[in-house]
PDB file of C-alpha atoms in Angstrom:
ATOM      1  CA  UNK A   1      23.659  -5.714  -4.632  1.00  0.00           C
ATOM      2  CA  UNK A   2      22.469  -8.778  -2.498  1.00  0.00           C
ATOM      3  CA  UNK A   3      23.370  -9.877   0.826  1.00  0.00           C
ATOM      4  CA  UNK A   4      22.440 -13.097   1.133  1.00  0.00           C
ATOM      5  CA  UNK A   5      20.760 -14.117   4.717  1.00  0.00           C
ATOM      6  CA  UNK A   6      20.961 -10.194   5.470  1.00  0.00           C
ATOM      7  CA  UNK A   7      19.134  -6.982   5.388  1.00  0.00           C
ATOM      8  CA  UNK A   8      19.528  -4.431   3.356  1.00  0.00           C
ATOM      9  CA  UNK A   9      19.075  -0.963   4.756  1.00  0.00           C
ATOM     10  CA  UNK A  10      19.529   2.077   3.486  1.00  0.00           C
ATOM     11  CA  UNK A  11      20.506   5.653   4.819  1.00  0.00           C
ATOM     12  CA  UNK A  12      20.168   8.733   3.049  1.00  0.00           C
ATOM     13  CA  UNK A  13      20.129  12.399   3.919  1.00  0.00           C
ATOM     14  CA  UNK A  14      16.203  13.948   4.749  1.00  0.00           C
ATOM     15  CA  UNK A  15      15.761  17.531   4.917  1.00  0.00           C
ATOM     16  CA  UNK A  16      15.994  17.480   8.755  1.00  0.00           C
ATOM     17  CA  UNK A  17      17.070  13.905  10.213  1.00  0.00           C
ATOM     18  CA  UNK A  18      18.329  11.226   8.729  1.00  0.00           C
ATOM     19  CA  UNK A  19      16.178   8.729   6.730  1.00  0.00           C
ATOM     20  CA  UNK A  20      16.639   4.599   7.260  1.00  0.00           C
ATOM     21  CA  UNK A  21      14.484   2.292   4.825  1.00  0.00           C
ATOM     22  CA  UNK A  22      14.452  -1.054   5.267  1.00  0.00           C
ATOM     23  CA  UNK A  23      14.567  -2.046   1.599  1.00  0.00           C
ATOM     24  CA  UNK A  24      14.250  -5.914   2.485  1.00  0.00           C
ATOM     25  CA  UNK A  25      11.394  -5.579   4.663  1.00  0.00           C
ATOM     26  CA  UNK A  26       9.888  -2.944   1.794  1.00  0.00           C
ATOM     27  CA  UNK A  27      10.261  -5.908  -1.134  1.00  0.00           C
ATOM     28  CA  UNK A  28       8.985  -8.164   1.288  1.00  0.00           C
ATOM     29  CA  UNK A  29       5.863  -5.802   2.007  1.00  0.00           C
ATOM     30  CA  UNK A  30       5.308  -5.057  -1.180  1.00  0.00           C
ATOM     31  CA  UNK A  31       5.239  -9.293  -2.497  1.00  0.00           C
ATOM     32  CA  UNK A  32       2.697  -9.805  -0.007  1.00  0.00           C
ATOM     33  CA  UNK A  33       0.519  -6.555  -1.604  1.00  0.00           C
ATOM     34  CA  UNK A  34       1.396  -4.406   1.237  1.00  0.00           C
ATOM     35  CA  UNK A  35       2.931  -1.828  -1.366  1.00  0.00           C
ATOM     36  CA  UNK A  36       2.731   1.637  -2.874  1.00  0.00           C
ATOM     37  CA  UNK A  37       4.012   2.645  -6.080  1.00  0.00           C
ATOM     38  CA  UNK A  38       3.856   6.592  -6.825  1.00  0.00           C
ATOM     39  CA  UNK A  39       1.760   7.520  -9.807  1.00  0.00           C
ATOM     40  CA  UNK A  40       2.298  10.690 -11.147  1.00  0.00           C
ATOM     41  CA  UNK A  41       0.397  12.743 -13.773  1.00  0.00           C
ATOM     42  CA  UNK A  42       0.681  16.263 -14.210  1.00  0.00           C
ATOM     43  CA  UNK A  43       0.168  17.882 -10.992  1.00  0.00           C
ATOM     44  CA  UNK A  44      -1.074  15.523  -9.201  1.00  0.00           C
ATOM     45  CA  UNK A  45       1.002  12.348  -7.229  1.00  0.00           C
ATOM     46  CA  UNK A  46      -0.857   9.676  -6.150  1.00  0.00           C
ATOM     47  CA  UNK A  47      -0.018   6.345  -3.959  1.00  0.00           C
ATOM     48  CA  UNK A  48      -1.553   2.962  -5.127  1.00  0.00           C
ATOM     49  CA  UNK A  49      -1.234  -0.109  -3.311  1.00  0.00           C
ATOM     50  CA  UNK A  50       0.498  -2.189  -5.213  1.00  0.00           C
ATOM     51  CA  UNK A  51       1.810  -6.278  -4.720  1.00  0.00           C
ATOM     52  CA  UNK A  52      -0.420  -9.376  -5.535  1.00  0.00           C
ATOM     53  CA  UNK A  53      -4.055  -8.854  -5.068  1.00  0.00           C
ATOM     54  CA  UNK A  54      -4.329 -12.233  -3.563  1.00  0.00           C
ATOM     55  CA  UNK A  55      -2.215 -11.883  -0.784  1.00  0.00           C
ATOM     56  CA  UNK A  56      -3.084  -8.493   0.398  1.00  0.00           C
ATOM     57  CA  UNK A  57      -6.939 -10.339   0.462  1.00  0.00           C
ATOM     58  CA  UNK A  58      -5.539 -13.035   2.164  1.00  0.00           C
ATOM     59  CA  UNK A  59      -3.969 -10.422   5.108  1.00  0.00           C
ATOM     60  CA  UNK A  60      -7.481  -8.508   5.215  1.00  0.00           C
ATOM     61  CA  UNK A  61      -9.505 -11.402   5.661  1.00  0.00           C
ATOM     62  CA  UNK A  62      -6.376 -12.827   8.356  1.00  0.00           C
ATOM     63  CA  UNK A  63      -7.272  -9.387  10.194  1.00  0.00           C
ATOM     64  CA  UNK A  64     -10.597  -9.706   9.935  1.00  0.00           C
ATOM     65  CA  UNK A  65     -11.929 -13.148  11.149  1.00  0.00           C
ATOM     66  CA  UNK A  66      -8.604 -13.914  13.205  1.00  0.00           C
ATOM     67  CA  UNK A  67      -7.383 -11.260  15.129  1.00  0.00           C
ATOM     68  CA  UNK A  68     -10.500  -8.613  15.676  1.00  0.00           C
ATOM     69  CA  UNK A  69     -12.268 -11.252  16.757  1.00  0.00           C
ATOM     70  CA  UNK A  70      -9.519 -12.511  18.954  1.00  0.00           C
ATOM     71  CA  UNK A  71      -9.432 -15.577  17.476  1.00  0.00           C
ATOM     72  CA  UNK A  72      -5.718 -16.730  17.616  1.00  0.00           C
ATOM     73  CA  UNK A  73      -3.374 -19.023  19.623  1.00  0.00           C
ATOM     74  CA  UNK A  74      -2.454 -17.350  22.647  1.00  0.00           C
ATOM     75  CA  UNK A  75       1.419 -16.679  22.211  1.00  0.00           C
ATOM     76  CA  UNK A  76       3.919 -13.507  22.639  1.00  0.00           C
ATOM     77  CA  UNK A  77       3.727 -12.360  18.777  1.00  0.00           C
ATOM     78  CA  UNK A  78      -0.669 -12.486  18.759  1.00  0.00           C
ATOM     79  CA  UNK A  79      -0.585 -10.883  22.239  1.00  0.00           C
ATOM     80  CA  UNK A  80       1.386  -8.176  20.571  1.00  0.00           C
ATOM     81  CA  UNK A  81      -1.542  -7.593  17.838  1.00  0.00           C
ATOM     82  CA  UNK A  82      -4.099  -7.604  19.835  1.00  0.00           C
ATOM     83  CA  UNK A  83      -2.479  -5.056  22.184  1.00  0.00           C
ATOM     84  CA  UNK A  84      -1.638  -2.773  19.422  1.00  0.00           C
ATOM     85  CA  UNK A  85      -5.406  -3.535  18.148  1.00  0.00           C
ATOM     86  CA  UNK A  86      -6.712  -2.265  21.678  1.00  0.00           C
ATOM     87  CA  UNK A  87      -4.501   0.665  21.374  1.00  0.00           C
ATOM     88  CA  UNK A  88      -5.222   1.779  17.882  1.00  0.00           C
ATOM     89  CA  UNK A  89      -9.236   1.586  18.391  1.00  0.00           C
ATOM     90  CA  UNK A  90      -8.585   3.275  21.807  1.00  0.00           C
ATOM     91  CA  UNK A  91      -7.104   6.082  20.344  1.00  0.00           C
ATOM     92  CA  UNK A  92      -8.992   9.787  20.378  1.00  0.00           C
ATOM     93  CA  UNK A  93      -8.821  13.069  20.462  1.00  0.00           C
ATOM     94  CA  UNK A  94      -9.855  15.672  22.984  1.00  0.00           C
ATOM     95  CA  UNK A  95     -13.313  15.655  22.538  1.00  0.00           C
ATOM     96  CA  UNK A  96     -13.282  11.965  22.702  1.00  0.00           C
ATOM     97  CA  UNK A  97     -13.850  11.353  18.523  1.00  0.00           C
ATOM     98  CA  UNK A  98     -12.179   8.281  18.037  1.00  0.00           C
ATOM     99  CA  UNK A  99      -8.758   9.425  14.989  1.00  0.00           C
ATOM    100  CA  UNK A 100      -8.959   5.739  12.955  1.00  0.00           C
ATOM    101  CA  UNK A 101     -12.043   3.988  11.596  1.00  0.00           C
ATOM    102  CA  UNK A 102     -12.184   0.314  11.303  1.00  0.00           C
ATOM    103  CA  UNK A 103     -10.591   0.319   7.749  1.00  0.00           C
ATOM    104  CA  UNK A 104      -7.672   2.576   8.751  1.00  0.00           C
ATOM    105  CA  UNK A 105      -7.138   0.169  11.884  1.00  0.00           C
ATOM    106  CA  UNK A 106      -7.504  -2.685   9.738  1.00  0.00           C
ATOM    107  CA  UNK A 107      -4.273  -1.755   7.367  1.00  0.00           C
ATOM    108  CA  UNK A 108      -2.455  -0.830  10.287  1.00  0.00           C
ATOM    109  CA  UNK A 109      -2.736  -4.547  11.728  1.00  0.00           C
ATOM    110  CA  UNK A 110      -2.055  -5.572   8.298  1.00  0.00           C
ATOM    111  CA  UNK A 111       1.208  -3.527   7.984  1.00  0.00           C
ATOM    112  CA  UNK A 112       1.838  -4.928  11.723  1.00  0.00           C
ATOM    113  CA  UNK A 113       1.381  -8.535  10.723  1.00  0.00           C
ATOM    114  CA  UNK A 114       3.450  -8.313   7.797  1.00  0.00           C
ATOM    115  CA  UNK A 115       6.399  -6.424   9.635  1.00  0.00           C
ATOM    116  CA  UNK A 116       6.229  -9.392  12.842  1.00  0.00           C
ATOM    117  CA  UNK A 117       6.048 -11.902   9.962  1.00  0.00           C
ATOM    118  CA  UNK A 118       9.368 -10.191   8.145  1.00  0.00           C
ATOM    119  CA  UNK A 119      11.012  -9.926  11.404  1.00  0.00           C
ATOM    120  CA  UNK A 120      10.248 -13.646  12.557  1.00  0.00           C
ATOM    121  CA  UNK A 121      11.549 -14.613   9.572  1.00  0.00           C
ATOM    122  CA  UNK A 122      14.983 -13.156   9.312  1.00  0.00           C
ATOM    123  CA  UNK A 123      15.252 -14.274  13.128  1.00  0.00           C
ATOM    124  CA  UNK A 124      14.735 -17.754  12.153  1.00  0.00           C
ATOM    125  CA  UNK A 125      17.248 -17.648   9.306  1.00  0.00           C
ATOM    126  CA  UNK A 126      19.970 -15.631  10.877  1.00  0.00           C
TER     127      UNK A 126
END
């Protein structure tokens, strides 16, 4: 079913909370190659990303040459990235190891971006 101008979320029972996916910002995630589809054979399940090729490029090199670098317009929404940016690559353990390398930060800005660019866009259209 469609709601047109609207999102669609979804609720469902988990084993110990409840569950909420946002099945519009999923679809929209998963045009712009930000998907997973679950491939399963035999025994073993396995998460590909999944989307158009060119898009999910497109993202990666956005990440790359715009916002490490710190390259972007100076406005609430980039201030945003490159705070989470600073966060993620300032994140360690105990023993001061940093827990994400540069291409698990990368998809995390990625996912960011896309989920600021969903939620800009159903603010404009609402």
């Amino acid at each position: 079913m469609r709601n047109l101008g609207q999102t669609v979320v979804k609720k469902t029972a988990g084993e110990t909370k409840r569950i909420k996916r946002n099945l519009s910002r999923d679809t929209f995630k998963l045009r712009l190659g930000m998907g997973t589809t679950l491939e399963q054979s035999g025994d073993k399940t396995v998460e590909k990303a999944s989307g158009s090729s060119i898009c999910r490029i497109a993202l990666w090199q956005y990440v790359l040459a715009a916002i490490e670098t710190g390259n972007v317009p100076e406005n609430e929404i980039t201030k945003n990235l490159l705070d989470y940016m600073d966060l993620l690559k300032a994140n360690s353990n105990a023993s001061g190891e940093k827990l994400l390398n540069g291409k698990h930060v990368q998809a995390k800005l990625m996912s960011k971006v896309c989920n600021l660019l969903f939620a800009e866009l159903v603010k404009m259209y609402q």
